[in-house]
mmCIF file of C-alpha atoms in Angstrom:
data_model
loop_
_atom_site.group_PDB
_atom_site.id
_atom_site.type_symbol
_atom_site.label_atom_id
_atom_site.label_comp_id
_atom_site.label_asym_id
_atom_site.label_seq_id
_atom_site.Cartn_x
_atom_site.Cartn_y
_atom_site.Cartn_z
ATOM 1 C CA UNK N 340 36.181 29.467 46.167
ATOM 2 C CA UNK N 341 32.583 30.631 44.429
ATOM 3 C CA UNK N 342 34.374 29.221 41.327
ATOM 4 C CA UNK N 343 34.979 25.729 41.771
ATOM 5 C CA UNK N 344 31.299 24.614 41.212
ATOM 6 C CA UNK N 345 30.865 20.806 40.483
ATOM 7 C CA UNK N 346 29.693 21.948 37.051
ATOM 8 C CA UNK N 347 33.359 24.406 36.476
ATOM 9 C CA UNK N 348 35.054 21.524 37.813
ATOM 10 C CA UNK N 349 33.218 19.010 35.026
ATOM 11 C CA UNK N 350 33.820 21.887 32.039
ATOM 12 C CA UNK N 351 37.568 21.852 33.308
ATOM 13 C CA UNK N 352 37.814 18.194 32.877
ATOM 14 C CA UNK N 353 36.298 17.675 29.692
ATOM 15 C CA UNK N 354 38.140 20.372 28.810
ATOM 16 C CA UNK N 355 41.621 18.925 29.725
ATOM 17 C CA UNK N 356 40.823 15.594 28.519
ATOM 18 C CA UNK N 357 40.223 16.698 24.811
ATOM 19 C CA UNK N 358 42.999 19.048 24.434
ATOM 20 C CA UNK N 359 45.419 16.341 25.617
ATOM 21 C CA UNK N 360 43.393 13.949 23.274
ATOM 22 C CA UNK N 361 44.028 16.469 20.637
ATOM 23 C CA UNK N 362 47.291 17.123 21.658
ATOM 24 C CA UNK N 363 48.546 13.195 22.081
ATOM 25 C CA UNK N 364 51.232 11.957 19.773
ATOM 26 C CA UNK N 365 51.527 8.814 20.950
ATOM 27 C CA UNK N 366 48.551 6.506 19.743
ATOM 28 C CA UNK N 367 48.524 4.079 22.615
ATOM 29 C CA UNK N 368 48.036 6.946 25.455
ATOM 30 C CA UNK N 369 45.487 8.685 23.023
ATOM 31 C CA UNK N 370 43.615 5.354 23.269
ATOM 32 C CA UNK N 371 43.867 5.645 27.176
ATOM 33 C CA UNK N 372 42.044 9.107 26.575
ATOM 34 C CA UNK N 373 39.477 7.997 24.329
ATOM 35 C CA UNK N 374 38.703 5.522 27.095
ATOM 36 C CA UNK N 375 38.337 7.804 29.742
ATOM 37 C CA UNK N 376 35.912 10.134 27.642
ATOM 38 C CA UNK N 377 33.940 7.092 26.706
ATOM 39 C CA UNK N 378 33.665 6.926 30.760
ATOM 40 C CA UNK N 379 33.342 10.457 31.051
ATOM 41 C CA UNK N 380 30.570 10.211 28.505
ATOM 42 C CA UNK N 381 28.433 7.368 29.893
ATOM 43 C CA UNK N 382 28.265 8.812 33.545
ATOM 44 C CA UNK N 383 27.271 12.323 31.988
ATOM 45 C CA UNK N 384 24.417 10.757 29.860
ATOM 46 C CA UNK N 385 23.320 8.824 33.132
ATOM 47 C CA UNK N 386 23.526 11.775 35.225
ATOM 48 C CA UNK N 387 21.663 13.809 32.530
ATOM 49 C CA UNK N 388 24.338 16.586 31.579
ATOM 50 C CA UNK N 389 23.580 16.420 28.000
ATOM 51 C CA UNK N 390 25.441 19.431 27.165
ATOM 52 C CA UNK N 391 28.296 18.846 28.641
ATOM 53 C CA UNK N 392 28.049 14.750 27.364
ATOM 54 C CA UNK N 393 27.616 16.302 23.701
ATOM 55 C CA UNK N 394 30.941 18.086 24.233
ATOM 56 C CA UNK N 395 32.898 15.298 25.264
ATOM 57 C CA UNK N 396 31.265 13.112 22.283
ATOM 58 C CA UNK N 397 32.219 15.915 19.599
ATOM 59 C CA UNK N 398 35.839 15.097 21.117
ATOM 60 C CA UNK N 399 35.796 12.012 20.544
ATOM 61 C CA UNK N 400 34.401 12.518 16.977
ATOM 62 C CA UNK N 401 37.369 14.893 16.075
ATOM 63 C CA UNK N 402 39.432 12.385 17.083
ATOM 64 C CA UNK N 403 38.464 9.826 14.984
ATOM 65 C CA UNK N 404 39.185 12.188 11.869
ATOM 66 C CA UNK N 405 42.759 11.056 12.997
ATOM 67 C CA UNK N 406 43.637 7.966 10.288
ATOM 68 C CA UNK N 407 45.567 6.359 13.669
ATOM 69 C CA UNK N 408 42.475 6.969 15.899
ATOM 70 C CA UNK N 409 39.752 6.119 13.584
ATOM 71 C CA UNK N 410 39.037 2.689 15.059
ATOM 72 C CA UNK N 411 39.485 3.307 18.039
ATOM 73 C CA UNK N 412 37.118 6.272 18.541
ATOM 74 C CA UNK N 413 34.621 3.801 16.702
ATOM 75 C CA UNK N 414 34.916 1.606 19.296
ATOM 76 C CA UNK N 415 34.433 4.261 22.186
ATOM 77 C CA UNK N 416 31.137 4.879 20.253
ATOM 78 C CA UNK N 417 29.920 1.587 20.090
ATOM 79 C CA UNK N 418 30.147 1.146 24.085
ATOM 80 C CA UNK N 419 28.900 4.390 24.873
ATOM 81 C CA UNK N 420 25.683 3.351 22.351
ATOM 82 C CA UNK N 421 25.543 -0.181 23.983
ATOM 83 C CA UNK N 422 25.775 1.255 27.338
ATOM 84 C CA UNK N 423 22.255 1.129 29.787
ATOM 85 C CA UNK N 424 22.028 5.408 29.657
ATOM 86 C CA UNK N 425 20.838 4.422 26.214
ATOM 87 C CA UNK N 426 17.448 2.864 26.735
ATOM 88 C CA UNK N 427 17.471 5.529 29.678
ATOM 89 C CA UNK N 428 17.174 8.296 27.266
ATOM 90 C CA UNK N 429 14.900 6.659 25.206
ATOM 91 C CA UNK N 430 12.484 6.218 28.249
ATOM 92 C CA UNK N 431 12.910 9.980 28.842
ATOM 93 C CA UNK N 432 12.694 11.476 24.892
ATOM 94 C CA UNK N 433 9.162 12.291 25.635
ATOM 95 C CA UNK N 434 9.635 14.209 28.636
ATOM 96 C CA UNK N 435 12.579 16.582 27.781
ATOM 97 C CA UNK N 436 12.382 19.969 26.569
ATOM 98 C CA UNK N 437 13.012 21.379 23.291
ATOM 99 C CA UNK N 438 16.342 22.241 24.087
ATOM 100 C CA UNK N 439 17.160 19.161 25.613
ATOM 101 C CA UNK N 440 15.986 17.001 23.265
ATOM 102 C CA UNK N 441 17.939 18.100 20.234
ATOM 103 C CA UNK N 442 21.077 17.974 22.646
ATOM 104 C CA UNK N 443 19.902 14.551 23.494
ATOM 105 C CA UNK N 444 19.496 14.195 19.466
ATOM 106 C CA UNK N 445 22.522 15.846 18.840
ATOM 107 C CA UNK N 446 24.579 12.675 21.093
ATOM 108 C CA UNK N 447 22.573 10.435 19.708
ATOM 109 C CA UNK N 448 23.869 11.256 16.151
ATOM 110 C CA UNK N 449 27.271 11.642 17.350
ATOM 111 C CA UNK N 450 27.214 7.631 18.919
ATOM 112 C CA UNK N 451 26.078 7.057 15.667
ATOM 113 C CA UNK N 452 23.934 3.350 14.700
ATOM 114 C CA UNK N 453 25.122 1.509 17.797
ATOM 115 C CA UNK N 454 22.671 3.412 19.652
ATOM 116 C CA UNK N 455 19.900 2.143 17.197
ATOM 117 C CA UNK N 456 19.451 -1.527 19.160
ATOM 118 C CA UNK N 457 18.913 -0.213 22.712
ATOM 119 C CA UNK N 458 16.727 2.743 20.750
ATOM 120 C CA UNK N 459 14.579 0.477 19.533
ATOM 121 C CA UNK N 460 12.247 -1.235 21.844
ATOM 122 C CA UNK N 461 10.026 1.779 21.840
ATOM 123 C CA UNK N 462 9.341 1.184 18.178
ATOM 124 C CA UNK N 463 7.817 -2.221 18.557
ATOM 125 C CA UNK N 464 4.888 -0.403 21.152
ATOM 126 C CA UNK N 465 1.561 -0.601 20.006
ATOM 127 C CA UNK N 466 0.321 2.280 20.571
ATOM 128 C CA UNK N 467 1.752 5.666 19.527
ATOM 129 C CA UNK N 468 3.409 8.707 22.359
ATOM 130 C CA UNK N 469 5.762 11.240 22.054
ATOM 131 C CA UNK N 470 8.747 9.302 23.047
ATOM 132 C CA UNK N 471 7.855 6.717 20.304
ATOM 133 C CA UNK N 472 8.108 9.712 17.672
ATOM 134 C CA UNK N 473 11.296 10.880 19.039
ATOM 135 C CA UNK N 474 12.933 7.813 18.431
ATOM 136 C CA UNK N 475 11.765 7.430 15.449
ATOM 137 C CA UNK N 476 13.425 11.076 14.554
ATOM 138 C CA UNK N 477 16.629 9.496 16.010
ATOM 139 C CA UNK N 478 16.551 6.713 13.394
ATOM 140 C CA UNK N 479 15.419 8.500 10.602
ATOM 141 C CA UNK N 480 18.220 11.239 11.086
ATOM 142 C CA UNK N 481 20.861 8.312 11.251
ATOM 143 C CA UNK N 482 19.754 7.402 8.429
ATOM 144 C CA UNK N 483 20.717 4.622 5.955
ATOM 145 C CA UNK N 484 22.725 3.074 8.799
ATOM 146 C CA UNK N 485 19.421 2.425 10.619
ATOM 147 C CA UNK N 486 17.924 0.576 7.566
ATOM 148 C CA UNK N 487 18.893 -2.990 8.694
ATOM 149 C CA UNK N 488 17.883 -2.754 12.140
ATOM 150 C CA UNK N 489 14.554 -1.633 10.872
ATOM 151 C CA UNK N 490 14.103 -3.780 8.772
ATOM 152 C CA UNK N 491 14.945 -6.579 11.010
ATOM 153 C CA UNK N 492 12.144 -5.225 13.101
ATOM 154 C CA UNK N 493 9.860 -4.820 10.765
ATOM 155 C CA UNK N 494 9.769 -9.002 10.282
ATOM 156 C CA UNK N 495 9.043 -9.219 13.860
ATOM 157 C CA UNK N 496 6.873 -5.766 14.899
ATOM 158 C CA UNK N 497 3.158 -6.229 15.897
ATOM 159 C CA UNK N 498 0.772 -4.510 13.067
ATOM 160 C CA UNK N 499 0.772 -1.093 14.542
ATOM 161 C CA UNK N 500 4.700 -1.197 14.609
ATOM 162 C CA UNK N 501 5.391 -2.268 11.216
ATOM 163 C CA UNK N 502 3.624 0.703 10.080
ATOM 164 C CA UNK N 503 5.415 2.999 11.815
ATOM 165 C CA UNK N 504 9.037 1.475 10.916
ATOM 166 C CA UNK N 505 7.723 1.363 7.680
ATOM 167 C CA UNK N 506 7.321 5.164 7.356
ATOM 168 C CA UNK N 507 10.287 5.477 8.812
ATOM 169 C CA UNK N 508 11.773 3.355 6.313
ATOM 170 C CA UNK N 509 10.113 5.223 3.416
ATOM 171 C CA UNK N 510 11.133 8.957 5.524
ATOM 172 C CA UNK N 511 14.774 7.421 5.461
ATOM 173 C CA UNK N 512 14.569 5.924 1.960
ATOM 174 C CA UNK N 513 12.734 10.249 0.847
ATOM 175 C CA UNK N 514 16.094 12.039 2.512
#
């Protein structure tokens, strides 16, 4: 009974859920799965298991390398980036370790640009702080894909925000 730990029971599930993801033949009941990690991956972002959310996410990556599964893992993405852990970990970038913020970077790159929006409040702060940088990395490791939500902020930012989107434009724009 010393095994069956909340955390061996969570590594079991994930797990199980993307080796029958993997496994499933049968697009509409892969769809059901992609679902349920979506789930799976919004309560383990709010409950701060980032390692163990990064895991489920790369699952749900490899599965939309499947031509049949392509749009619907985009979609998982897109709620898990428009879901309220999002702004969460931006309020908490500046606090986390090392470690845990490049896990926390790594999900962020794997939800991909609809993350960006809820990301980007930070941005339009006045003054500079760690978390303000952090996002920033976020963006600029995105990418080209963050372009047009910086620039849309950009037209609106107070003066001390529109230079920092701007160098993240131009760091974006160097890569």
């Amino acid at each position: 009974m010393g095994t069956l730990t909340e955390g061996n029971l969570r590594e079991l599930s994930i797990t199980l859920l993307a080796d029958l993801l993997q496994l499933e033949a049968d697009t509409e009941r892969a769809v059901v799965v992609l679902n349920e990690m979506a789930d799976l991956a919004i309560d383990l972002l709010i409950a701060a298991v980032y390692a163990d959310a990064l895991r489920v996410l790369d699952a749900i990556h490899d599965a939309g390398q499947r031509p049949e599964l392509t749009t619907p893992a985009a979609q998982s993405r897109q709620r898990i980036g428009q879901c309220d852990a999002v702004p969460e970990l931006a309020a908490v970038l500046g606090d986390l370790s090392t470690a845990e913020r490049e896990t926390v970077a790594q999900c962020l790159r794997r939800i991909g640009p609809s993350c960006l929006e809820a990301l980007s409040k930070p941005l339009l702060a006045v003054e500079d702080s760690v978390a303000v940088e952090r996002v920033g990395e976020v963006f600029v490791t995105i990418g080209e894909e963050a372009v047009p939500l910086l620039s849309k902020l950009l037209s609106t930012a107070p003066g001390a925000a529109c230079r920092r989107i701007a160098r993240l434009l131009g760091q974006i724009a160097a890569t």
